[in-house]
Amino acid sequence: MKKRIFSGAQPTGNLHIGNYLGALKNWVALQKDYESFFCIVNLHAITVPQNPEVLRRKTLELARIYLASGIDPTHSVIFVQSDVPEHAELAWVLCCIARMGELERMTQFKDKSKGKGENVGTGIFVYPLLMASDILLYKTHLVPVGQDQKQHLELTRDLAERFNRDYGETFVIPEPYIPPVGSKIQSLQNPTKKMSKSDEDANGAIFLLDDADSIRKKIKKAVTDSGMEVKFDESRPAINNLLTIYRLVTNLPPEECEARFAGKGYGYFKTELAEAIIEFLKPFQQRAKSFKDEEIVEILKSGAEKAREIASQTLKEVYDKMGINR
Ligand code: AMP
Ligand code: TRP
């Protein structure tokens, strides 16, 4: 039997090239070797207030992005989290297994609650438990994500081990899959911060649906380090980040990337980088237009049915072990 992968993204903001290079690209590459589940995590999105109409539209748009990236719905399961109510149910069970201390240690929680004091939403606090529920319901072996999700994966493993110890072998202990290059693409405007969907500065991110002109403008405005050389160098985070993007969109070996820009300066490099990104996104953007809404709705419906079959079995097993009849 094939092993399983599970991953997901939130239908908020606009997906950017960091999401693609850090996550989606690997989902597509791995999908054939695994039984794959890709989820649109709309229940995670409501941990902060959302406009209902926008959330509905973004949910469908994210499915379109999954499909355009090359996730094959005849092979992989694509579905919306809220269509499988077991996600929220198992999350409650995990609320009863997890400890305050372990959730307080999550760096994403610390970042997001900064300055909010006692007013921070409880949804943001228990967010990692919903994520653990997503993963554990499918007895997932591998979870391809960007670097920022590593700590949540560790928590998921701890909770699974605790449940198995206390109630008997139930969950598979999942492994993270974090790509060696591209797991943390930084903001174009601030190379010490990750590229983010929620960045106030839209110039910090290249969005997957950006047109050629915006891409050229954003790359032109991208901050650079002092110095002239276009080389991979951790101590020059801005150029390192741009060159990493170049490497990933062209698929060239790192030495070849450096060789192309030897003695050429930042201006030339930026022009080449912008064109490489535009070329890279072109087939994706064309595919994105090729799906009809009704077609996507059907894919999501059949995805939810397949997902639910597995999720309901796992939840039943969990409830049985805890003395709850289903
Ligand atoms: P999110 O944008 O939080 O819904 O994330 C969806 C996926 O993209 C997750 O696997 C993240 O780890 C990944 N991701 C988000 N931002 C970045 C980034 N700047 N670089 C690489 N991967 C990222
Ligand atoms: N928390 C993840 C993020 O913000 C999204 C997510 C939710 C996820 N559930 C998941 C990722 C399960 C992998 C597996 O990026």
Coordinates of C-alpha atoms and ligand atoms in Angstrom, one line a residue:
M1 CA 0.0 0.0 0.0
K2 CA 1.2 3.5 -0.8
K3 CA 2.0 5.8 2.0
R4 CA 0.0 9.0 2.5
I5 CA 0.8 12.7 2.3
F6 CA -1.4 15.5 3.6
S7 CA -0.9 19.2 3.2
G8 CA -3.0 22.4 3.1
A9 CA -3.0 26.1 2.7
Q10 CA -5.3 28.8 3.9
P11 CA -7.7 30.5 1.5
T12 CA -6.8 34.0 2.6
G13 CA -4.8 36.7 0.9
N14 CA -3.0 35.9 -2.3
L15 CA -0.7 32.9 -2.8
H16 CA 2.8 33.9 -3.5
I17 CA 5.9 32.4 -5.1
G18 CA 7.1 31.4 -1.6
N19 CA 4.0 29.2 -1.1
Y20 CA 4.7 27.7 -4.5
L21 CA 8.4 27.0 -4.1
G22 CA 8.1 26.1 -0.4
A23 CA 5.0 23.9 -0.6
L24 CA 2.9 23.4 -3.7
K25 CA 5.8 22.5 -6.0
N26 CA 6.7 19.6 -3.7
W27 CA 3.1 18.5 -3.4
V28 CA 3.0 18.2 -7.2
A29 CA 6.3 16.3 -7.3
L30 CA 5.4 13.9 -4.5
Q31 CA 1.8 13.2 -5.4
K32 CA 2.4 10.2 -7.7
D33 CA 4.4 8.3 -5.1
Y34 CA 1.8 8.7 -2.4
E35 CA -1.8 8.6 -1.7
S36 CA -2.3 12.4 -1.5
F37 CA -4.7 14.7 0.2
F38 CA -4.6 18.5 -0.4
C39 CA -6.9 20.5 1.7
I40 CA -8.2 24.1 1.6
V41 CA -8.2 24.9 5.2
N42 CA -11.0 27.4 5.5
L43 CA -11.5 26.7 9.3
H44 CA -8.0 27.8 9.9
A45 CA -8.8 31.0 8.0
I46 CA -11.5 32.1 10.5
T47 CA -9.1 32.3 13.4
V48 CA -9.1 35.9 12.3
P49 CA -12.2 37.8 11.1
Q50 CA -13.0 37.2 7.4
N51 CA -15.4 38.8 5.0
P52 CA -17.8 35.9 4.2
E53 CA -18.1 36.7 0.5
V54 CA -14.3 37.0 0.1
L55 CA -13.7 33.8 2.0
R56 CA -16.2 31.9 -0.2
R57 CA -14.5 33.3 -3.4
K58 CA -10.9 32.7 -2.1
T59 CA -11.8 29.1 -1.2
L60 CA -12.7 28.4 -4.8
E61 CA -9.7 30.4 -6.0
L62 CA -7.3 28.3 -3.9
A63 CA -8.7 25.1 -5.5
R64 CA -8.1 26.6 -8.9
I65 CA -4.5 27.4 -7.8
Y66 CA -4.0 23.8 -6.6
L67 CA -5.2 22.5 -10.0
A68 CA -3.2 25.0 -12.0
S69 CA 0.0 24.0 -10.1
G70 CA -0.5 20.5 -11.4
I71 CA -2.2 18.6 -8.7
D72 CA -4.1 15.9 -10.5
P73 CA -7.6 15.4 -9.2
T74 CA -7.8 12.0 -10.8
H75 CA -5.0 10.9 -8.6
S76 CA -5.0 13.2 -5.5
V77 CA -7.8 14.2 -3.3
I78 CA -8.5 18.0 -3.2
F79 CA -11.1 19.1 -0.7
V80 CA -12.3 21.9 1.6
Q81 CA -11.7 21.3 5.3
S82 CA -15.2 22.3 6.4
D83 CA -16.8 19.8 4.1
V84 CA -15.4 17.1 6.3
P85 CA -16.7 17.9 9.8
E86 CA -14.5 15.3 11.4
H87 CA -11.6 17.8 11.3
A88 CA -13.3 20.1 13.8
E89 CA -14.4 17.1 15.9
L90 CA -11.0 15.6 16.3
A91 CA -9.6 19.0 17.0
W92 CA -11.8 19.1 20.1
V93 CA -10.4 15.7 21.2
L94 CA -6.9 17.1 20.7
C95 CA -7.8 20.2 22.8
C96 CA -8.4 17.7 25.6
I97 CA -5.0 16.0 25.0
A98 CA -2.8 19.0 24.6
R99 CA -1.4 21.2 27.3
M100 CA -1.4 25.0 27.6
G101 CA 2.4 25.1 27.9
E102 CA 3.0 23.4 24.6
L103 CA 0.7 25.7 22.7
E104 CA 2.2 28.8 24.4
R105 CA 5.6 27.7 23.1
M106 CA 4.5 27.9 19.4
T107 CA 6.5 30.7 17.8
Q108 CA 3.7 31.5 15.4
F109 CA 1.3 32.0 18.3
K110 CA 3.8 34.2 20.0
D111 CA 4.2 36.3 16.9
K112 CA 0.5 36.6 16.2
S113 CA -0.4 37.4 19.8
K114 CA 2.3 40.1 20.2
G115 CA 0.8 43.2 21.6
K116 CA -2.7 41.7 21.9
G117 CA -2.4 40.6 25.6
E118 CA -5.5 38.9 26.9
N119 CA -7.4 39.9 23.8
V120 CA -5.7 37.4 21.5
G121 CA -8.3 35.0 19.9
T122 CA -8.5 31.5 21.4
G123 CA -8.7 30.2 17.8
I124 CA -5.2 31.5 17.2
F125 CA -4.1 29.7 20.3
V126 CA -5.6 26.3 19.4
Y127 CA -4.9 26.6 15.7
P128 CA -2.1 24.0 15.8
L129 CA -4.5 21.5 17.2
L130 CA -6.8 21.8 14.2
M131 CA -3.7 21.4 12.0
A132 CA -2.8 18.2 13.9
S133 CA -6.3 17.0 13.5
D134 CA -6.1 17.5 9.7
I135 CA -2.9 15.4 9.6
L136 CA -3.8 12.7 12.0
L137 CA -7.2 11.9 10.6
Y138 CA -5.6 10.6 7.5
K139 CA -2.9 8.6 9.3
T140 CA -0.5 10.7 7.2
H141 CA 3.1 9.6 6.8
L142 CA 4.5 12.7 5.2
V143 CA 3.6 16.4 5.4
P144 CA 5.3 18.7 2.8
V145 CA 5.4 22.2 4.2
G146 CA 7.6 25.3 4.5
Q147 CA 10.0 25.9 7.4
D148 CA 7.4 27.9 9.3
Q149 CA 5.3 24.9 10.0
K150 CA 8.0 22.6 11.4
Q151 CA 7.2 23.4 15.0
H152 CA 3.5 22.6 14.4
L153 CA 4.5 19.2 13.0
E154 CA 6.6 18.5 16.1
L155 CA 3.6 19.2 18.2
T156 CA 1.4 16.9 16.0
R157 CA 3.9 14.1 16.5
D158 CA 3.9 14.6 20.3
L159 CA 0.1 14.5 20.5
A160 CA -0.1 11.4 18.3
E161 CA 2.4 9.7 20.5
R162 CA 0.6 10.7 23.7
F163 CA -2.7 9.5 22.4
N164 CA -1.2 6.2 21.2
R165 CA 0.4 5.7 24.6
D166 CA -2.7 6.5 26.6
Y167 CA -5.4 4.8 24.5
G168 CA -3.5 2.3 22.3
E169 CA -1.9 2.4 18.9
T170 CA -4.1 4.6 16.7
F171 CA -2.3 7.3 14.8
V172 CA 0.6 7.2 12.4
I173 CA 3.5 9.5 13.6
P174 CA 3.9 11.9 10.6
E175 CA 7.2 13.1 9.3
P176 CA 7.7 16.6 7.9
Y177 CA 9.0 17.1 4.4
I178 CA 10.8 20.4 4.2
P179 CA 12.6 21.1 1.0
P180 CA 16.4 21.7 1.3
V181 CA 16.1 24.9 -0.8
G182 CA 13.0 27.2 -0.9
S183 CA 11.4 26.3 2.4
K184 CA 11.8 29.9 3.5
I185 CA 11.5 32.5 0.7
Q186 CA 12.0 36.0 2.2
S187 CA 10.1 39.2 1.6
L188 CA 11.5 41.3 -1.3
Q189 CA 11.2 44.4 0.8
N190 CA 12.7 42.9 4.0
P191 CA 14.9 39.9 3.6
T192 CA 14.9 39.1 7.3
K193 CA 11.2 38.5 7.2
K194 CA 9.4 35.6 5.3
M195 CA 7.4 36.4 2.2
S196 CA 3.9 36.5 3.5
K197 CA 0.3 36.6 2.2
S198 CA -0.6 39.1 5.0
D199 CA 2.3 41.5 4.4
E200 CA 1.0 45.1 4.3
D201 CA 3.6 45.9 1.7
A202 CA 2.4 44.2 -1.5
N203 CA 5.8 44.9 -3.0
G204 CA 7.2 42.3 -0.6
A205 CA 5.7 39.3 -2.4
I206 CA 5.3 38.0 -6.0
F207 CA 1.8 36.7 -6.2
L208 CA 1.1 33.7 -8.4
L209 CA -1.5 35.6 -10.4
D210 CA 0.6 38.8 -10.8
D211 CA 0.9 40.1 -14.4
A212 CA 4.2 40.6 -16.1
D213 CA 4.3 44.3 -15.4
S214 CA 3.8 44.0 -11.7
I215 CA 6.4 41.3 -11.5
R216 CA 8.9 43.6 -13.3
K217 CA 8.1 46.5 -11.0
K218 CA 8.4 44.5 -7.8
I219 CA 11.7 42.9 -8.7
K220 CA 13.0 46.3 -9.7
K221 CA 12.0 47.7 -6.3
A222 CA 13.3 44.6 -4.4
V223 CA 15.9 45.7 -1.8
T224 CA 19.5 44.6 -2.3
D225 CA 22.5 44.4 -0.1
S226 CA 25.6 46.5 -0.2
G227 CA 28.2 45.1 -2.5
M228 CA 28.0 44.3 -6.2
E229 CA 28.4 40.6 -6.7
V230 CA 25.5 38.2 -7.5
K231 CA 26.5 35.2 -5.4
F232 CA 24.9 32.8 -2.9
D233 CA 25.9 34.2 0.4
E234 CA 24.0 33.8 3.7
S235 CA 25.5 37.0 5.0
R236 CA 23.9 39.0 2.2
P237 CA 20.3 37.9 2.7
A238 CA 18.6 40.1 0.1
I239 CA 20.7 38.9 -2.9
N240 CA 20.8 35.4 -1.5
N241 CA 17.0 35.3 -1.5
L242 CA 16.7 36.7 -5.0
L243 CA 19.3 34.3 -6.3
T244 CA 17.5 31.4 -4.6
I245 CA 14.3 32.4 -6.4
Y246 CA 16.2 32.5 -9.6
R247 CA 17.7 29.1 -9.0
L248 CA 14.3 27.5 -8.2
V249 CA 12.4 29.0 -11.1
T250 CA 15.1 28.2 -13.7
N251 CA 16.0 24.8 -12.1
L252 CA 19.7 25.6 -12.9
P253 CA 22.5 24.4 -10.6
P254 CA 23.7 27.1 -8.2
E255 CA 27.2 27.4 -9.9
E256 CA 25.5 28.0 -13.2
C257 CA 23.3 30.8 -11.7
E258 CA 26.3 32.5 -10.3
A259 CA 28.3 32.1 -13.6
R260 CA 25.5 33.8 -15.6
F261 CA 25.8 37.0 -13.5
A262 CA 29.6 37.1 -12.9
G263 CA 30.7 40.7 -13.3
K264 CA 27.2 41.8 -14.4
G265 CA 25.8 43.8 -11.5
Y266 CA 22.4 44.0 -9.9
G267 CA 20.5 45.8 -12.6
Y268 CA 21.2 43.1 -15.2
F269 CA 20.4 40.3 -12.7
K270 CA 17.1 41.9 -11.7
T271 CA 15.9 42.1 -15.3
E272 CA 16.8 38.5 -16.0
L273 CA 15.2 37.4 -12.7
A274 CA 11.9 39.2 -13.5
E275 CA 11.8 37.5 -17.0
A276 CA 12.6 34.1 -15.5
I277 CA 9.7 34.4 -13.0
I278 CA 7.3 35.6 -15.7
E279 CA 8.2 32.6 -17.9
F280 CA 7.9 30.2 -14.9
L281 CA 4.5 31.5 -14.0
K282 CA 3.1 31.6 -17.5
P283 CA 2.0 28.0 -17.9
F284 CA 0.6 28.1 -14.4
Q285 CA -1.4 31.2 -15.1
Q286 CA -2.8 29.8 -18.4
R287 CA -3.9 26.6 -16.7
A288 CA -5.5 28.7 -13.9
K289 CA -7.8 30.2 -16.5
S290 CA -8.7 26.8 -18.1
F291 CA -10.9 25.5 -15.3
K292 CA -14.6 26.3 -15.0
D293 CA -16.0 27.1 -11.6
E294 CA -18.6 24.3 -12.0
E295 CA -15.8 21.8 -12.7
I296 CA -13.9 22.9 -9.6
V297 CA -17.1 22.6 -7.5
E298 CA -17.5 19.0 -8.7
I299 CA -13.8 18.1 -8.0
L300 CA -14.2 19.5 -4.4
K301 CA -17.4 17.6 -3.9
S302 CA -16.0 14.2 -4.9
G303 CA -12.8 15.1 -3.0
A304 CA -14.8 15.6 0.2
E305 CA -16.5 12.3 -0.2
K306 CA -13.3 10.4 -0.5
A307 CA -11.7 12.3 2.4
R308 CA -14.7 11.8 4.6
E309 CA -14.6 8.0 4.2
I310 CA -11.2 7.9 5.8
A311 CA -11.7 10.7 8.3
S312 CA -14.9 9.1 9.7
Q313 CA -13.2 5.8 10.2
T314 CA -10.3 7.3 12.1
L315 CA -12.6 9.4 14.3
K316 CA -14.7 6.4 15.1
E317 CA -11.6 4.5 16.1
V318 CA -10.6 7.4 18.4
Y319 CA -14.0 7.7 19.9
D320 CA -14.2 3.9 20.5
K321 CA -11.0 4.0 22.3
M322 CA -12.1 6.8 24.5
G323 CA -15.5 5.3 25.4
I324 CA -17.7 7.4 23.1
N325 CA -20.1 5.6 20.8
R326 CA -20.5 6.7 17.2
Ligands
AMP1 P1 0.0 29.6 4.2 O1 0.4 30.8 3.4 O2 0.3 29.9 5.7 O3 -1.3 29.1 4.0 O4 1.1 28.5 3.8 C1 0.9 27.5 2.9 C2 2.2 26.7 2.7 O5 3.2 27.6 2.2 C3 2.8 26.2 4.0 O6 3.3 24.9 3.8 C4 3.9 27.2 4.4 O7 4.9 26.6 5.1 C5 4.4 27.5 3.0 N1 5.0 28.9 3.0 C6 4.4 30.0 3.4 N2 5.2 31.1 3.3 C7 6.3 30.6 2.8 C8 7.6 31.2 2.4 N3 7.8 32.6 2.5 N4 8.6 30.4 1.9 C9 8.4 29.1 1.7 N5 7.2 28.5 2.1 C10 6.2 29.2 2.6
TRP2 N1 -1.0 25.8 9.2 C1 -0.7 25.7 7.8 C2 -0.2 27.1 7.3 O1 -0.6 28.1 7.8 C3 -1.8 25.3 6.9 C4 -2.2 23.9 7.3 C5 -3.4 23.6 8.0 C6 -1.6 22.7 7.1 N2 -3.5 22.3 8.2 C7 -2.4 21.7 7.6 C8 -0.4 22.3 6.5 C9 -2.0 20.3 7.6 C10 0.0 21.0 6.4 C11 -0.8 20.0 7.0 O2 0.5 27.1 6.3

